[in-house]
Structures are given as structure tokens and as C-alpha cells.
CSV table of C-alpha atoms (C1' of nucleotides) in Angstrom, one decimal:
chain,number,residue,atom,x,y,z
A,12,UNK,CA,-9.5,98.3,40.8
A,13,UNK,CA,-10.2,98.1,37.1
A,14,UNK,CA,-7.6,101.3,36.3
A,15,UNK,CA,-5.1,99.0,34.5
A,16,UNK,CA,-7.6,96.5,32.6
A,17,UNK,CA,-8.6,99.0,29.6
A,18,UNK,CA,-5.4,100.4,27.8
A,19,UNK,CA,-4.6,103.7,27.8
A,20,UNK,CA,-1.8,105.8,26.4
A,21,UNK,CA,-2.9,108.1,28.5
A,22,UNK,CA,-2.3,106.3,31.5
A,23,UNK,CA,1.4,106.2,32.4
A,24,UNK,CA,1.6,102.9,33.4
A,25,UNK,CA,-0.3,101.2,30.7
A,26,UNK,CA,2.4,99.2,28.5
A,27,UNK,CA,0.4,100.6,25.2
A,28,UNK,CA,2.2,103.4,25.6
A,29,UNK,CA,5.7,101.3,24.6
A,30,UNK,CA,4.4,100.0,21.7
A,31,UNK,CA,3.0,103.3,21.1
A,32,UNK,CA,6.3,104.7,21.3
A,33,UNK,CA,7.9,102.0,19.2
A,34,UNK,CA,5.4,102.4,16.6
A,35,UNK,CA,5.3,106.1,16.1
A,36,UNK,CA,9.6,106.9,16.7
A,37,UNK,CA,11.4,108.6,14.4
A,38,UNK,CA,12.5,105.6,11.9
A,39,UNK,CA,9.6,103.1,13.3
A,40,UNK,CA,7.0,105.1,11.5
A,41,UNK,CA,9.1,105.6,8.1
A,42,UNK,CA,9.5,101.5,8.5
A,43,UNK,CA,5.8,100.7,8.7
A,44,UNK,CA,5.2,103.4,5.7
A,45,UNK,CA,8.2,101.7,3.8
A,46,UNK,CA,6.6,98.1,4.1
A,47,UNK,CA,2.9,99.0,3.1
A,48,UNK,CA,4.0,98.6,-0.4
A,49,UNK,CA,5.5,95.2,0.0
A,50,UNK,CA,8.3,93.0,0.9
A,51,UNK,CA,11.8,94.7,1.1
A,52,UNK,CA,14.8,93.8,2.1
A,53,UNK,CA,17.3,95.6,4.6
A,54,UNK,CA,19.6,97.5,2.1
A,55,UNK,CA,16.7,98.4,-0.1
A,56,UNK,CA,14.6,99.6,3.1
A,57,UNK,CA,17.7,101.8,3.6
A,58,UNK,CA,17.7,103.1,0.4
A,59,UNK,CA,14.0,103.8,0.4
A,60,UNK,CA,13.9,105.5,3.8
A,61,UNK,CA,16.3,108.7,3.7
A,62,UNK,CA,19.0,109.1,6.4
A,63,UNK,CA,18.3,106.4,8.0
A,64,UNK,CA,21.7,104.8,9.5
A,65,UNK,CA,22.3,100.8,9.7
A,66,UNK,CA,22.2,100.6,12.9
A,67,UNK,CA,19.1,102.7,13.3
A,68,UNK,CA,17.1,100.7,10.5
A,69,UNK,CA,18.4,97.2,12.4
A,70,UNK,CA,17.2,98.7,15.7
A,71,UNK,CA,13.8,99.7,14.7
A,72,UNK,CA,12.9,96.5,13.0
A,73,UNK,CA,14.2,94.3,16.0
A,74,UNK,CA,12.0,96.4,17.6
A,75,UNK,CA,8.6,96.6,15.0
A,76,UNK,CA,9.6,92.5,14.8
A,77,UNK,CA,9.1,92.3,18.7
A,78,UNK,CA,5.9,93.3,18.7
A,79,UNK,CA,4.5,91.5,15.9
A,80,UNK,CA,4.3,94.2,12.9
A,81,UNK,CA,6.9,93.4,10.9
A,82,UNK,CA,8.3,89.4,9.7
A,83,UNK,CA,11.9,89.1,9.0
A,84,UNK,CA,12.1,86.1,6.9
A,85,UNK,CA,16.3,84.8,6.5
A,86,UNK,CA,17.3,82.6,4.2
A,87,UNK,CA,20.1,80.7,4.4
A,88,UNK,CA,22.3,81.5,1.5
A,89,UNK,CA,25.2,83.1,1.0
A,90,UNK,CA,25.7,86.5,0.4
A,91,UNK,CA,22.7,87.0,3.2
A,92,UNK,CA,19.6,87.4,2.3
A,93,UNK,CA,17.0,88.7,4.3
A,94,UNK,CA,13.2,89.7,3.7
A,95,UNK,CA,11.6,91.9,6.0
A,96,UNK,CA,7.6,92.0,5.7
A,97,UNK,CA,4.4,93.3,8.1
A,98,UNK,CA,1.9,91.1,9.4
A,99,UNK,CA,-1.9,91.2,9.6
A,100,UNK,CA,-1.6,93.5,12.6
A,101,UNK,CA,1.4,95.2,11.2
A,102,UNK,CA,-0.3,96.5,7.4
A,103,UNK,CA,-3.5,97.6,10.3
A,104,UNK,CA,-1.1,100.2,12.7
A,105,UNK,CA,0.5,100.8,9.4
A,106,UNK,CA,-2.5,101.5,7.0
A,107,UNK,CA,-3.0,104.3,10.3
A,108,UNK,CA,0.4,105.9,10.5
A,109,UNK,CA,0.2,106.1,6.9
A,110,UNK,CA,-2.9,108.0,7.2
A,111,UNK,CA,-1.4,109.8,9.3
A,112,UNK,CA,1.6,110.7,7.3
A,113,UNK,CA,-0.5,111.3,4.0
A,114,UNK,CA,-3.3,114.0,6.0
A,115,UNK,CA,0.3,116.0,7.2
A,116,UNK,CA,2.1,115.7,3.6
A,117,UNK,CA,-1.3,117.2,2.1
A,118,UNK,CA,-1.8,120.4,4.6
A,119,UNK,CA,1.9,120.7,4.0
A,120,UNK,CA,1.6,123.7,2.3
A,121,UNK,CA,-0.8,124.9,4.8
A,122,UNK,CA,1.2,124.7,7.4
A,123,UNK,CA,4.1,125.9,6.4
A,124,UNK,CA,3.0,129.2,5.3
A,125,UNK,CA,0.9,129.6,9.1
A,126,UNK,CA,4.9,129.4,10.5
A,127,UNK,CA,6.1,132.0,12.0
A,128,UNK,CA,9.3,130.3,13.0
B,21,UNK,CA,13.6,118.6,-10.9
B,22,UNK,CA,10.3,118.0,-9.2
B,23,UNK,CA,11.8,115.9,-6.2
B,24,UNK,CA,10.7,118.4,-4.1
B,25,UNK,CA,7.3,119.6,-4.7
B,26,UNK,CA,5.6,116.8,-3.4
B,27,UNK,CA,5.7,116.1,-0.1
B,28,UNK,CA,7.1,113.1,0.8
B,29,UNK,CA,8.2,112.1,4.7
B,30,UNK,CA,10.4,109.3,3.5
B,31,UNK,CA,12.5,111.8,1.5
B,32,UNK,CA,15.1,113.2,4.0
B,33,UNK,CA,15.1,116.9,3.4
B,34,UNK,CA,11.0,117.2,2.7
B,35,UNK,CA,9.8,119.2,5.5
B,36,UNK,CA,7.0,117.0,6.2
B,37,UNK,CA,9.8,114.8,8.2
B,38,UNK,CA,9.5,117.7,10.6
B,39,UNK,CA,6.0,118.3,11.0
B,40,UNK,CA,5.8,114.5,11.1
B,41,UNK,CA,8.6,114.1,13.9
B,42,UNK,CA,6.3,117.1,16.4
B,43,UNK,CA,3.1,115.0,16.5
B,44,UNK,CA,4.8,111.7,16.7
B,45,UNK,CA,7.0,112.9,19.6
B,46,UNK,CA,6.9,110.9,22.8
B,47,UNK,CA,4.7,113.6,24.1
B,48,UNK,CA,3.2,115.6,21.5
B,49,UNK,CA,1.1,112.3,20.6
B,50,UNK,CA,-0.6,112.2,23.9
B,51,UNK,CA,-1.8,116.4,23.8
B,52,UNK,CA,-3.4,115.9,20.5
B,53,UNK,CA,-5.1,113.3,22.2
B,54,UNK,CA,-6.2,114.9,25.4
B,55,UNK,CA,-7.0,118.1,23.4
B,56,UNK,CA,-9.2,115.6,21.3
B,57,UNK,CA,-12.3,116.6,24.4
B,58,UNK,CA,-11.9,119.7,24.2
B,59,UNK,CA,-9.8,122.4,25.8
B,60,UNK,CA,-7.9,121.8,28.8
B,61,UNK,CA,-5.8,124.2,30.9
B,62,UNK,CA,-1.8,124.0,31.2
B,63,UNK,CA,-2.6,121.8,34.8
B,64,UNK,CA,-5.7,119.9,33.9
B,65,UNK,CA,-3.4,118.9,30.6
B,66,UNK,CA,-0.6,117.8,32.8
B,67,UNK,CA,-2.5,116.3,35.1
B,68,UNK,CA,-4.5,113.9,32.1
B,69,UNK,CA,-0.9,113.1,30.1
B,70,UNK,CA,0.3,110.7,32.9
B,71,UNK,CA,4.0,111.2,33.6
B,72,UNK,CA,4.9,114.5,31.5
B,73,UNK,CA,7.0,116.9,32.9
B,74,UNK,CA,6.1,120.5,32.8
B,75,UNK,CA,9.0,121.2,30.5
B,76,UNK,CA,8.1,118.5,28.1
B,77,UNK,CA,4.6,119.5,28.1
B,78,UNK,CA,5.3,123.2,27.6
B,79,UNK,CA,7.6,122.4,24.9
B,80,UNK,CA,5.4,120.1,22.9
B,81,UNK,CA,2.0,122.5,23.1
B,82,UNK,CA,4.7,125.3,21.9
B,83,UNK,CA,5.5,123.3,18.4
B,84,UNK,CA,2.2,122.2,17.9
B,85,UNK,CA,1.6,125.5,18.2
B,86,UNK,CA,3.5,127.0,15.6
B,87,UNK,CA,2.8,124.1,13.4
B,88,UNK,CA,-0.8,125.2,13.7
B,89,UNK,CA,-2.2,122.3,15.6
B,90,UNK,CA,-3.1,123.6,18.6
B,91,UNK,CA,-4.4,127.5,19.9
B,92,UNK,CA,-3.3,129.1,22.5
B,93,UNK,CA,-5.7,131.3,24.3
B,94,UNK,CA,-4.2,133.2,27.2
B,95,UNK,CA,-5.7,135.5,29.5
B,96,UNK,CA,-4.9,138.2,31.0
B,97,UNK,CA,-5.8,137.9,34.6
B,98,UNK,CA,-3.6,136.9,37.6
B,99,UNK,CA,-3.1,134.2,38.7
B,100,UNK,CA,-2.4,133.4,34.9
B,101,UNK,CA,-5.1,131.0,32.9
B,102,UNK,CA,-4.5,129.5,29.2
B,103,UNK,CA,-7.1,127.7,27.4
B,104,UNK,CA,-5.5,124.7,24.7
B,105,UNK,CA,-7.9,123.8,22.0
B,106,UNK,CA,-6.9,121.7,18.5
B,107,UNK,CA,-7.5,124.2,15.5
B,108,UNK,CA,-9.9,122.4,12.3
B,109,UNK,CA,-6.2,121.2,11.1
B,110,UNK,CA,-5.2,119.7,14.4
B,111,UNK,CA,-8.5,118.0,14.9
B,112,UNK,CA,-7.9,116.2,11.6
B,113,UNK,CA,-4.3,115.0,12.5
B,114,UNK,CA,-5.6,114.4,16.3
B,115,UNK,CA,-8.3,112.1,15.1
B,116,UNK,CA,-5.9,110.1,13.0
B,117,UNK,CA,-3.5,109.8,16.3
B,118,UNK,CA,-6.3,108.9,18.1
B,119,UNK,CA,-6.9,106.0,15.5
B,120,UNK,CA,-3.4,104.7,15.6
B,121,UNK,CA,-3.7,104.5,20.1
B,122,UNK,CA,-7.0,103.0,19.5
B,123,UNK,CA,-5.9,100.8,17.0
B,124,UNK,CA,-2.5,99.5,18.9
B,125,UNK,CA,-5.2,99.8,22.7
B,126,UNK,CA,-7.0,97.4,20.8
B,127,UNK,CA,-4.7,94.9,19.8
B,128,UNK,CA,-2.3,95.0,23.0
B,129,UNK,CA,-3.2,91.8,24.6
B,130,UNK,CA,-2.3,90.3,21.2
B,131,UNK,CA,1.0,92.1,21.0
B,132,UNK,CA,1.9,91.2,24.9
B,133,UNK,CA,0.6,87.8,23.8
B,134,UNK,CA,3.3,87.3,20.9
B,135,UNK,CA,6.1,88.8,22.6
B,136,UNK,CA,9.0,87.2,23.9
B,137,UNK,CA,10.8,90.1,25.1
C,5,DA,C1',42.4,84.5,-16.2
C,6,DC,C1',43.2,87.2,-12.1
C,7,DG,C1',43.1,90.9,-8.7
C,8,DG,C1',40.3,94.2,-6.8
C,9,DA,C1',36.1,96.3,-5.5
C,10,DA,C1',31.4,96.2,-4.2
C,11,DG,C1',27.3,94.3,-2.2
C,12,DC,C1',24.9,91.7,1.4
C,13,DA,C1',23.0,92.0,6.6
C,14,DC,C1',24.2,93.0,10.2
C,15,DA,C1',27.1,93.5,15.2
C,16,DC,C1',30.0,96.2,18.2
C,17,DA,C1',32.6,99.9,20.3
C,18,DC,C1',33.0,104.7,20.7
C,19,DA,C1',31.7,109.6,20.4
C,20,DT,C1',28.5,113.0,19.9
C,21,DT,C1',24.1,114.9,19.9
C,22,DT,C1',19.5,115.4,21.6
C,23,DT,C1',16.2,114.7,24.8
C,24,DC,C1',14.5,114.7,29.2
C,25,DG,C1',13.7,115.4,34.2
C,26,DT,C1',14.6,118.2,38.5
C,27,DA,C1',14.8,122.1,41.0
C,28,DA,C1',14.4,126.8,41.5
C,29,DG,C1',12.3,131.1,40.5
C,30,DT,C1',8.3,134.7,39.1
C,31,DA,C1',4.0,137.5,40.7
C,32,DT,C1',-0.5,137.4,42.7
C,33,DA,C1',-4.8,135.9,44.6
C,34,DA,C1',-7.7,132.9,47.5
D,2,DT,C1',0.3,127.8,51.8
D,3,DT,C1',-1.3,126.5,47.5
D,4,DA,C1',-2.5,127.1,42.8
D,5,DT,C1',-1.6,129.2,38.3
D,6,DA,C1',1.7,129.0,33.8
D,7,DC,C1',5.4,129.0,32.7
D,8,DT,C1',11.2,129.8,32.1
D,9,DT,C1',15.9,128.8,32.9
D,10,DA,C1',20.0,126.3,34.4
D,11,DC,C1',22.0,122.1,35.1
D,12,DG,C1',23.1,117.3,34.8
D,13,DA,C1',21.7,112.7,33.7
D,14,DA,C1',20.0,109.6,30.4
D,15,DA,C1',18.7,108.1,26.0
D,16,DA,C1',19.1,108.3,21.1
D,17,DT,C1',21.8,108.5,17.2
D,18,DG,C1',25.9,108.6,14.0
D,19,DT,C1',30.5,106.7,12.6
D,20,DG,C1',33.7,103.5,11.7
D,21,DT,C1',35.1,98.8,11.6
D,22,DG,C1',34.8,93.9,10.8
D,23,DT,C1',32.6,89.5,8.9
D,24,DG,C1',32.5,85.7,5.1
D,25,DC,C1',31.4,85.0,0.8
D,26,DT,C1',29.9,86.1,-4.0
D,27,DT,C1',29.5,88.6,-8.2
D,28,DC,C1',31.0,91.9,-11.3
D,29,DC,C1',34.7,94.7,-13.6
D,30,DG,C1',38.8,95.9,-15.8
D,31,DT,C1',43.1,94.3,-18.0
DNA sequence: ACGGAAGCACACACATTTTCGTAAGTATAA
DNA sequence: TTATACTTACGAAAATGTGTGTGCTTCCGT
């Protein structure tokens, strides 16, 4: 009865594979790389991500803030001002995907050139 | 003008985005891991991604394919077997997957913990 | 000094694009 | 009949972009 206890991404039901899902979409992973090098806030994050759309970026935080790797931090002034952040969990997943990110961007070249299509 | 030669997935047209976009897909994730044990048959692969259709799975193996991730041994006997295996490439990029699922297996009680939604 | 424009951090409605699942089909052997 | 490894057509569903509005402030030109 122990098939749900251990995650497993694997395992279709397991609710890891969400947060898997959350963490490694499209703009979700550009986020987490955006934030390793420190506080941003939302226009700049747009600026430092390319192509990402407002309501994209706003979508994938809400989403990265949900399940506790990213801080938003308001404060109350006027225009808004808004600081977005990861947390202790958040710079971990993130220190992964950037891993991740850096061991394609250095075989690159590599891969490219194997492409037939 | 050397905005393009290094690669760089937060820059919009740097085809690492791509590459980056394949093994982060919902289910190209989950076949680099499962290939991480070793190689698996086009059923036996199915059968271990919970949930994947045989579309999605024939689709995702296909770019990982031409991104040189995965090989694709096929042969020639009826009725038809395929062997998947990762290449030395895809084992490098499958291990840091595998990382990131570990790392976010790991952690998920916390995340469910924190969550309000 | 005064009007206009731009920036901030989004939310919302709408349209389009893409992704995805389902069902059916293939040829053959056990 | 079932298993193998797919492909294709179709339609539903999800993801994404676009444009618009908000309330106020700061900067710019004249």
C-alpha cells in the first residue's frame, strides 16, 4: 500500500510531478535562472528574460510563489513597487535548473552540428 | 556584435531556448529519466512514464533524438522491436534532470506543507 | 510653469496558437 | 486475440499573445 508514500515523477499520480511541471515550463525555468543572481523586480525580470509577455511572467511567478521558490515582497508606495526573490528551497531547484541550462548552453555547439533537422 | 556567440537561454533567439524547451517538455523530462537505467523498449517506456500517450511519447523520443540525447536502435524483425538508450550527451543532461526530480521528490512534503493553494 | 508622455505592476477579456489525447489503421507472429 | 512500434486525422483542451485599463509619479520639452 506504500505506492504513493515515496515521490515519483514517474508515477502519474504523485503531485511531484506538478511542481515538476511548474518548475521546469517554458518561462518557470528562465524565472528561477533570472533570480539566481539576485532580487529583481517585475519589469526588470521582463527585460532580463526575452519574450516573455506580462501576463506570462505574472503567471509563472504566482505560480513559482505557490510553491515556495520564489518571495514577492510589495511595498506599499506609489508608483508600485514590487521585489520578487527565491527562497532557501527556491536558489536549491534553481542552482539545478541552472545546471541544467549551463551543461545544454555548453554542448550547444555540439548539438547543433549532430542536427539533421 | 558578439550577442550571439555565446549561448545564452535567456536571450530569445539563442537556440539553446530550443534545445532547452525539448528536455524540459512535460514529457521529454520523464524519458531522460526512465532511459537513465538503461534502454527500454517503445512499450516497457510507456508503460514506466505513467500517463503518456503513445503520441506524446513518440514525439518526445523523436526530438531527443535529433537533438542527440537519445539512440534509436531499431530492428529489423517482425513484430517490430526498438531499443532507446541516452547517448554520453544525453546521460550528462539526464543526470542533471534526474537531480532537479530528486531535488523537488525530496522537498515535496515541504512544498505541499507551505502551500495554500 | 504646464501639458504630455512614460514607467510601474499588474488584471482582464478576447483571439490565436500549440499541445495533447483518442481512435483507427498497418503487417506479422505467437 | 494480443503484442509490437508506430502514424495519421480529428477535435478538445491548454497555453500563450494582444490590447486595454488603473492610479499615481517623474521626467521632458517649451
Amino acid at each position: 500500500m506504500a505506492h504513493d508514500l515515496i515521490p515519483d515523477v514517474l508515477n502519474d499520480r504523485c503531485p511531484s510531478r506538478a511542481v515538476l511541471n511548474h518548475v521546469t515550463s517554458r518561462w518557470g525555468v528562465l524565472v528561477l535562472i533570472a533570480l539566481q543572481d539576485g532580487t529583481l523586480r517585475f519589469s526588470a525580470l521582463r527585460r532580463r528574460i526575452g519574450g516573455v509577455s506580462e501576463r506570462m511572467l505574472a503567471q509563472s511567478l504566482r505560480l513559482l510563489e505557490d510553491d515556495g521558490f520564489v518571495r514577492r515582497t510589495a511595498h506599499p508606495v506609489v508608483p508600485p513597487h514590487v521585489d520578487y526573490d527565491l527562497t532557501p528551497l527556491g536558489r536549491e531547484v534553481a542552482a539545478r535548473v541552472h545546471a541544467l541550462a549551463a551543461c545544454i548552453e555548453g554542448s550547444l555547439d555540439q548539438i547543433l552540428a549532430a542536427r539533421k533537422v
